[in-house]
PDB file of C-alpha atoms in Angstrom:
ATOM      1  CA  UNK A   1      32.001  22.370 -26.547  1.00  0.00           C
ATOM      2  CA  UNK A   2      29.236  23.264 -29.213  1.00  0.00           C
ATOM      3  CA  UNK A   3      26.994  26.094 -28.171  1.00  0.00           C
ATOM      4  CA  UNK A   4      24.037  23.729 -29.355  1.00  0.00           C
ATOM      5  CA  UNK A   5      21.130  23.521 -27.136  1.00  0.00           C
ATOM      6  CA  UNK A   6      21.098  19.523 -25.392  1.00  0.00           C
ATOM      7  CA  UNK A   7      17.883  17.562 -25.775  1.00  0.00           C
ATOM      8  CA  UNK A   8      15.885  17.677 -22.289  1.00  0.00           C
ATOM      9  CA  UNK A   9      15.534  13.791 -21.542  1.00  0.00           C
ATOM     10  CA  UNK A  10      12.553  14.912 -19.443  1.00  0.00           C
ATOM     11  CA  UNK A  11      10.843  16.373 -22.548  1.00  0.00           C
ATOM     12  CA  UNK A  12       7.657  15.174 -23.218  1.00  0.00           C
ATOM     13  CA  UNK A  13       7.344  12.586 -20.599  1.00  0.00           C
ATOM     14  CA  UNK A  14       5.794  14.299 -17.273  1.00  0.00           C
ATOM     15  CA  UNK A  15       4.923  11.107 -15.609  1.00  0.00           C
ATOM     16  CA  UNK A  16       8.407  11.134 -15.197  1.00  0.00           C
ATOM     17  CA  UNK A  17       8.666  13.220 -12.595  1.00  0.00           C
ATOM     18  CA  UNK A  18       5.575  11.764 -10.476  1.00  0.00           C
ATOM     19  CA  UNK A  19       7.137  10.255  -6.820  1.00  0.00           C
ATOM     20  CA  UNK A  20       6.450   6.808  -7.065  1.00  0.00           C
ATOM     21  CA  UNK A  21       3.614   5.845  -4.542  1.00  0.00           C
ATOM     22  CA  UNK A  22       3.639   5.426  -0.981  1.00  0.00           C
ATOM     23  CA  UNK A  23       5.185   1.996   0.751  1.00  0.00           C
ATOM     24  CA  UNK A  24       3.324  -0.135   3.060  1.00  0.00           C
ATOM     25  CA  UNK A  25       4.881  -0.223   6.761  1.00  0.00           C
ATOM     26  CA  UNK A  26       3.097  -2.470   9.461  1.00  0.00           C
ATOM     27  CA  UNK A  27       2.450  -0.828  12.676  1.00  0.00           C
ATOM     28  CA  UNK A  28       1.523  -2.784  15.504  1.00  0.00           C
ATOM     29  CA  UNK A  29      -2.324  -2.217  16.498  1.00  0.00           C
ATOM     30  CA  UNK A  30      -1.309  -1.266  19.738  1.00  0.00           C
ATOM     31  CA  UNK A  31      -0.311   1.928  18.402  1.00  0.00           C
ATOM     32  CA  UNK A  32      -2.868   2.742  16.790  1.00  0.00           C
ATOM     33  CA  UNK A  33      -6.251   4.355  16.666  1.00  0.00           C
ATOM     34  CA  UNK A  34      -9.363   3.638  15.040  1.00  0.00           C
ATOM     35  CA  UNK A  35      -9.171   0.318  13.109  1.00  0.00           C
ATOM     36  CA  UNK A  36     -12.649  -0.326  11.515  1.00  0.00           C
ATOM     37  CA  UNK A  37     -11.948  -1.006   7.648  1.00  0.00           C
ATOM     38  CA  UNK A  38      -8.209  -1.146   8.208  1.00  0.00           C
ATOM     39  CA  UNK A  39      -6.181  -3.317   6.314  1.00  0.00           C
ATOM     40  CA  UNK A  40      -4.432  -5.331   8.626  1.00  0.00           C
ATOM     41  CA  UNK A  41      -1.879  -8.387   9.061  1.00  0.00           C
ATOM     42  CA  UNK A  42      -2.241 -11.088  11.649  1.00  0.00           C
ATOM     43  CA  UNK A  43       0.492 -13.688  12.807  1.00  0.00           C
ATOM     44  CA  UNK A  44       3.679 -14.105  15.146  1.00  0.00           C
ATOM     45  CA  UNK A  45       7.442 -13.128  15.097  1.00  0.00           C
ATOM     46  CA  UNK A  46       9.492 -15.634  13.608  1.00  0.00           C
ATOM     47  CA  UNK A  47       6.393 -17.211  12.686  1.00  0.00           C
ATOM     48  CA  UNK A  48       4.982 -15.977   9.826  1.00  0.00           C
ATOM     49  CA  UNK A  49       1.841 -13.441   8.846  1.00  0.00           C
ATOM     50  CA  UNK A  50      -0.933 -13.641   6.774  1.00  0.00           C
ATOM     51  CA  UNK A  51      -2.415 -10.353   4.777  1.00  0.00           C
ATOM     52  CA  UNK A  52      -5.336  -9.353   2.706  1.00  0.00           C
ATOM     53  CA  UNK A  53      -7.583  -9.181   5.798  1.00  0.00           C
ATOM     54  CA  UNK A  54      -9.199  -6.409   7.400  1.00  0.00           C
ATOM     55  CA  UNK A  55     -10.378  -4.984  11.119  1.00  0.00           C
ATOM     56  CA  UNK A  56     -13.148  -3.852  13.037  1.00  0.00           C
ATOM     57  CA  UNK A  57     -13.086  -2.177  16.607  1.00  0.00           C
ATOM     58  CA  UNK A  58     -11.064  -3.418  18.990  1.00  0.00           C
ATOM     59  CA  UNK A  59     -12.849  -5.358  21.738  1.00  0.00           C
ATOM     60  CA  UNK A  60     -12.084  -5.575  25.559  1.00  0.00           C
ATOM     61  CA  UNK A  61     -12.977  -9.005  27.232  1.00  0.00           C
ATOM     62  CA  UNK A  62     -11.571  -9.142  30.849  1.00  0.00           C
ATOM     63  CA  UNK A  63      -8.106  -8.117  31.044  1.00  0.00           C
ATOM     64  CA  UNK A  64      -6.970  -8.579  27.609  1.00  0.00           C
ATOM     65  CA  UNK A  65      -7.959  -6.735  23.850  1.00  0.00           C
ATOM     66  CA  UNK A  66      -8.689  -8.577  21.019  1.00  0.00           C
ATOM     67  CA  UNK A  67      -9.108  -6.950  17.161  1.00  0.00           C
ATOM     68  CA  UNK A  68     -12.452  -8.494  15.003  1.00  0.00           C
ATOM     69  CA  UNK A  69     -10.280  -9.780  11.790  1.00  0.00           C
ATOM     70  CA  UNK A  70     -11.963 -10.880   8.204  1.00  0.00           C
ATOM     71  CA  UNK A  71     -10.684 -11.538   5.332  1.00  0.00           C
ATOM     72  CA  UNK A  72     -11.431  -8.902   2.458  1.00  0.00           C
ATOM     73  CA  UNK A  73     -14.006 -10.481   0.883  1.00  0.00           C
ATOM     74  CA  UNK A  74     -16.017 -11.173   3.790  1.00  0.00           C
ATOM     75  CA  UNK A  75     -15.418  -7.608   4.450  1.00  0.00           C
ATOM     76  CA  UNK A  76     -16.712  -5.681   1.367  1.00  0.00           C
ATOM     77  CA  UNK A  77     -19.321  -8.714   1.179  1.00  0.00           C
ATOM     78  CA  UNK A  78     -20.759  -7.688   4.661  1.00  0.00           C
ATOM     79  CA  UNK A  79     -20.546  -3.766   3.603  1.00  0.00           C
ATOM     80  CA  UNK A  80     -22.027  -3.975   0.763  1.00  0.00           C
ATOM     81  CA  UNK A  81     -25.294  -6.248   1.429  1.00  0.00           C
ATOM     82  CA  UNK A  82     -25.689  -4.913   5.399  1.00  0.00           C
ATOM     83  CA  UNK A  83     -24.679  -8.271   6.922  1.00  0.00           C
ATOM     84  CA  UNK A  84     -23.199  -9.424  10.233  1.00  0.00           C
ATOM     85  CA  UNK A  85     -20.560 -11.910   9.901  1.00  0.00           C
ATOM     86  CA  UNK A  86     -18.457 -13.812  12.296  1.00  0.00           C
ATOM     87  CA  UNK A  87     -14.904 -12.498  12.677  1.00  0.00           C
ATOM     88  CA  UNK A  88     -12.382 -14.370  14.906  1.00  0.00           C
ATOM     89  CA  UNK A  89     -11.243 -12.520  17.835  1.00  0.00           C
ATOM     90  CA  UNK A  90      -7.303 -11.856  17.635  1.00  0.00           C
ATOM     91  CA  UNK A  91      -5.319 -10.667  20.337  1.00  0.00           C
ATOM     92  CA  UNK A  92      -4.139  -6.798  19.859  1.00  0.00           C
ATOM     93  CA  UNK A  93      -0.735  -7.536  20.498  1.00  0.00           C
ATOM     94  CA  UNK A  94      -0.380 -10.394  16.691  1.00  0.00           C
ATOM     95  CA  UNK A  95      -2.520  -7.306  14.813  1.00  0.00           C
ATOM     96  CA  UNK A  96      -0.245  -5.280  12.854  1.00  0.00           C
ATOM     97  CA  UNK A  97      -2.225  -2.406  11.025  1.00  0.00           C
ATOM     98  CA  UNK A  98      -1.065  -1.052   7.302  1.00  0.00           C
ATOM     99  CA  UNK A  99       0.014   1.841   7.077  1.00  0.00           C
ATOM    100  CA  UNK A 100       1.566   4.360   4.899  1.00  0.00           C
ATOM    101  CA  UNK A 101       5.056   5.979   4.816  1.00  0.00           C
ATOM    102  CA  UNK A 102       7.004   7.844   2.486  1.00  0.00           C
ATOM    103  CA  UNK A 103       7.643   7.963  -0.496  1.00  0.00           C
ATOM    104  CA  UNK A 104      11.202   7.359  -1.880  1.00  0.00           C
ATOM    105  CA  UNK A 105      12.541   5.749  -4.667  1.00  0.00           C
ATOM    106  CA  UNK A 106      14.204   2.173  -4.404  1.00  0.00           C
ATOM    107  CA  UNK A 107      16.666   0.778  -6.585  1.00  0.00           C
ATOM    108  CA  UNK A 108      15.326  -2.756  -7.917  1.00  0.00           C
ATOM    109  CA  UNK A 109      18.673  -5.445  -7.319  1.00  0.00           C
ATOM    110  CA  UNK A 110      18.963  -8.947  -8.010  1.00  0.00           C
ATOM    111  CA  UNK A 111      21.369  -9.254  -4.504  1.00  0.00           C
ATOM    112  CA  UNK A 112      19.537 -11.397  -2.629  1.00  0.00           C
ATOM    113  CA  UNK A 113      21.197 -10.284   0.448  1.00  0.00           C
ATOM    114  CA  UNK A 114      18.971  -7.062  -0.050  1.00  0.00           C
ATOM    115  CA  UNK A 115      15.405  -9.226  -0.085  1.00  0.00           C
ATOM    116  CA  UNK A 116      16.222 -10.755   3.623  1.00  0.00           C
ATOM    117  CA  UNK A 117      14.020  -9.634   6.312  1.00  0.00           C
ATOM    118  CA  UNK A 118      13.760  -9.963  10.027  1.00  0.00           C
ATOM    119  CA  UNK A 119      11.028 -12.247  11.442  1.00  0.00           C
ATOM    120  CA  UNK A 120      10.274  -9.757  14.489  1.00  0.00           C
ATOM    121  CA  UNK A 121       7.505  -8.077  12.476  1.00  0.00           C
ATOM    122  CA  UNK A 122       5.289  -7.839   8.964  1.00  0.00           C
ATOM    123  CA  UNK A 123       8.131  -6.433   6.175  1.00  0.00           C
ATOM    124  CA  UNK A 124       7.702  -3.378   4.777  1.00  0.00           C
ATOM    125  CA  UNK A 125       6.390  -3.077   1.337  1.00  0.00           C
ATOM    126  CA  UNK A 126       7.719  -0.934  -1.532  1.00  0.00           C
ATOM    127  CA  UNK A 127       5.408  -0.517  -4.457  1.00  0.00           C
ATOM    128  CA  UNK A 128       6.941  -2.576  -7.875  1.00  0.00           C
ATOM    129  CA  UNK A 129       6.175  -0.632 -11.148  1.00  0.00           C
ATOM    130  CA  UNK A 130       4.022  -2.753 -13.147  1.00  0.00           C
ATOM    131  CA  UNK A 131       6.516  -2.971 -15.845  1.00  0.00           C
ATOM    132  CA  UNK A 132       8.798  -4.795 -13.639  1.00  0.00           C
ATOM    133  CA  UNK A 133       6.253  -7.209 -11.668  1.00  0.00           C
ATOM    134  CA  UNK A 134       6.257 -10.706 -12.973  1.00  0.00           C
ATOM    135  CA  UNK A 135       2.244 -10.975 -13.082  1.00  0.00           C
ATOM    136  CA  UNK A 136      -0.352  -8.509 -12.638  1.00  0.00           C
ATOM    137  CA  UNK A 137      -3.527 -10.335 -12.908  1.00  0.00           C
ATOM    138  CA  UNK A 138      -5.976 -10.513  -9.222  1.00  0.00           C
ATOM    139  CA  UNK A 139      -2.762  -8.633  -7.483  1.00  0.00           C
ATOM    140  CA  UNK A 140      -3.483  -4.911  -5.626  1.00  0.00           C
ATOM    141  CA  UNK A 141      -2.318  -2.317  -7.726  1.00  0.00           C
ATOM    142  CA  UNK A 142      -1.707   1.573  -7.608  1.00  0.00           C
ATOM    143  CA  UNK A 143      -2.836   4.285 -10.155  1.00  0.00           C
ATOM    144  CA  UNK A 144      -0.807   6.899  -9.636  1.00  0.00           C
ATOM    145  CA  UNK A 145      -3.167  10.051 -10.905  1.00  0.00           C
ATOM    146  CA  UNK A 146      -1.938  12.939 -13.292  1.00  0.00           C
ATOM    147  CA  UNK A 147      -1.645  15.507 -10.233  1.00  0.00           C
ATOM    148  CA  UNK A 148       0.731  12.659  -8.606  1.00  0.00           C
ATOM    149  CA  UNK A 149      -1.686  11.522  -5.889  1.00  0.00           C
ATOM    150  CA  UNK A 150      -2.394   7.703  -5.296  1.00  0.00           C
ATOM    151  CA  UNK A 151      -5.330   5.780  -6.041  1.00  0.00           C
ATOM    152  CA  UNK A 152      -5.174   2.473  -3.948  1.00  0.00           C
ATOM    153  CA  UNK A 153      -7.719  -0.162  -2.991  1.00  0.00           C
ATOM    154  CA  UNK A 154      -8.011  -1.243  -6.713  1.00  0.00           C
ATOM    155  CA  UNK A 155      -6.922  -4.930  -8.535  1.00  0.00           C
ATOM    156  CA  UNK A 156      -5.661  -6.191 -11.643  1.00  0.00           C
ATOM    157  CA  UNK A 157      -8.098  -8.262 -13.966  1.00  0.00           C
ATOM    158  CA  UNK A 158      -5.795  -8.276 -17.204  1.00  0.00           C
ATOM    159  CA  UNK A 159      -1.679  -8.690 -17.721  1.00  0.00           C
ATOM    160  CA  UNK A 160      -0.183  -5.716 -19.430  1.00  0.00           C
ATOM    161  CA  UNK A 161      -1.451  -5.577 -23.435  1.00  0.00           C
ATOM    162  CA  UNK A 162      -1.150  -2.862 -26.149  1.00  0.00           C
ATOM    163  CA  UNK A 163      -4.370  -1.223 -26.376  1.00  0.00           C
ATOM    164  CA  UNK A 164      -5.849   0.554 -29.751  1.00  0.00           C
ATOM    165  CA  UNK A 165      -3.698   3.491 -29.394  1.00  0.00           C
ATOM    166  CA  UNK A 166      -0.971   0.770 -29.434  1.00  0.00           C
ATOM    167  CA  UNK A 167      -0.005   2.100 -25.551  1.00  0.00           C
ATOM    168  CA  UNK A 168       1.343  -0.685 -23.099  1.00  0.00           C
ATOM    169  CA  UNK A 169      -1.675  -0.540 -20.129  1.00  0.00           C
ATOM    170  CA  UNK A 170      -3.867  -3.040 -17.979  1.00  0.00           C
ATOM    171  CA  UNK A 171      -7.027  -3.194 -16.838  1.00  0.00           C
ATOM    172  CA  UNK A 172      -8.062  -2.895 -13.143  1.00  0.00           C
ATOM    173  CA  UNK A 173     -11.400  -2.269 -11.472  1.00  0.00           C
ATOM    174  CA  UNK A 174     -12.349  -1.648  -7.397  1.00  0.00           C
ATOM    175  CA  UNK A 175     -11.949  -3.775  -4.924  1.00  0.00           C
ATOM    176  CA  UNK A 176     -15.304  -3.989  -4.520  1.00  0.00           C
ATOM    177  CA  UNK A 177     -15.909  -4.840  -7.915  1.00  0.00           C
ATOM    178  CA  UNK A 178     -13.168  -6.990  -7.442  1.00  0.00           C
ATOM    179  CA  UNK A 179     -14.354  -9.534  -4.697  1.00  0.00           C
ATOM    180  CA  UNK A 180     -18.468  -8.928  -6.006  1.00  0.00           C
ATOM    181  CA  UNK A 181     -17.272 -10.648  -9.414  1.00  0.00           C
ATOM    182  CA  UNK A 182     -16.477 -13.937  -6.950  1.00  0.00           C
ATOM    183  CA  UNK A 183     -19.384 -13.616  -4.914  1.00  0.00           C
ATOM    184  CA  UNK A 184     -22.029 -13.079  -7.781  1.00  0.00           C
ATOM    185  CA  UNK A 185     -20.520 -13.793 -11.147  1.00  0.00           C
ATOM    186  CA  UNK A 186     -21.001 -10.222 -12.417  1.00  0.00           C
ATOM    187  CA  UNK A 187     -18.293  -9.028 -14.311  1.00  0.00           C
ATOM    188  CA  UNK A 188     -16.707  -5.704 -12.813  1.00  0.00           C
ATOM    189  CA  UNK A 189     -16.546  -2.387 -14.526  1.00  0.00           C
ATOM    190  CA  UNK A 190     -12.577  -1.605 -15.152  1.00  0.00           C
ATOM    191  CA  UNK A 191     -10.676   1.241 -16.201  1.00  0.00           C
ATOM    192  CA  UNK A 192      -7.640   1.385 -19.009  1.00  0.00           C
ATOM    193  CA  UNK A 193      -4.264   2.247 -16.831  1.00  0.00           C
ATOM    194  CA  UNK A 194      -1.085   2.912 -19.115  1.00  0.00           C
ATOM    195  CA  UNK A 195       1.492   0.949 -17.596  1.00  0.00           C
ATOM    196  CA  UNK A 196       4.092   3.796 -16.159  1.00  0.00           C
ATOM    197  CA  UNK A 197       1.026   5.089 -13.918  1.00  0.00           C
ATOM    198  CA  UNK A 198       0.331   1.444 -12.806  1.00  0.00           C
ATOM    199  CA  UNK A 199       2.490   0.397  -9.590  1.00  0.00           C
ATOM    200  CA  UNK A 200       2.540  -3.179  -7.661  1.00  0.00           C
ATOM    201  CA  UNK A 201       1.366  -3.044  -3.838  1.00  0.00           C
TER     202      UNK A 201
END
């Protein structure tokens, strides 16, 4: 053995060491507080559930509770222009809210055994790095900040492309910006994310 210092792998790359962001873990509304602007999932065990949709107060009408549920874009549509729209009542009990837990790092593995899930509730939903996700493009995305703390709520609008600095990165904007592009044609504003801050919801 040589007395010769050993490269630090580390060296140089501090993004390295960020914890990779938060997964997504239903929790059933009933066990929950608040829900206003929650993102939430709607459906039944063993049926199936359907996402991108979001919550306002839950409502009692006789004996039972229902959860207001819209879908996004009705949702940062009615917040951003001050309008009432109509959201279906759902019963508390098919709400599941989304919520955060912790971070942890997950081996990716091509077992499919690994992928199944149980049908008694939503999955839970670790983040992909964007390196590894098949498409990018319209899908919710994470920018994981240089003091390691998450920015969510934010979407693709480009595929992963070498900039002028010739660094790997996509574009993403808000998800405002997002869903106002589809509702008035304006283009959004977006923001250059090198691709080993950029995760996958």
């Amino acid at each position: 053995m040589t007395g010769e210092p050993q490269p630090d792998p580390f060296a140089g790359h501090p993004d390295w060491q960020l914890d990779p962001p938060r997964p997504i873990v239903p929790t059933p509304a009933t066990m929950t507080g608040q829900l206003r602007g929650r993102r939430v999932l709607i459906g039944l065990p063993g049926h199936g559930w359907r996402s991108d949709l979001r919550a306002d107060e839950k409502v009692v009408q006789g004996s039972r509770t229902y959860v207001p549920v819209m879908t996004e874009g009705e949702w940062y549509r009615a917040e951003a222009e001050q309008t009432e729209i109509f959201a279906p009542l759902v019963p508390v009990e098919r709400v599941w809210v989304e919520e955060y837990g912790v971070a942890g790092i997950s081996l990716p593995t091509g077992d499919i055994t690994s992928r199944l899930v149980s049908l008694d509730e939503p999955s839970r939903r670790t983040p992909v790095p964007a390196l590894d996700a098949p498409a990018l493009s319209g899908r919710r995305v994470v920018r994981l900040r240089d003091d390691g703390t998450e920015e969510r709520e934010l979407r693709a609008v480009t595929e992963l492309h070498t900039n002028s600095q010739g660094d790997i990165c996509a574009r993403v904007t808000t998800e405002l910006d997002w869903y106002r592009w589809g509702w008035s044609g304006h283009a959004p504003r977006t923001l250059e994310v090198l691709v080993h801050r950029l995760w996958v919801e």
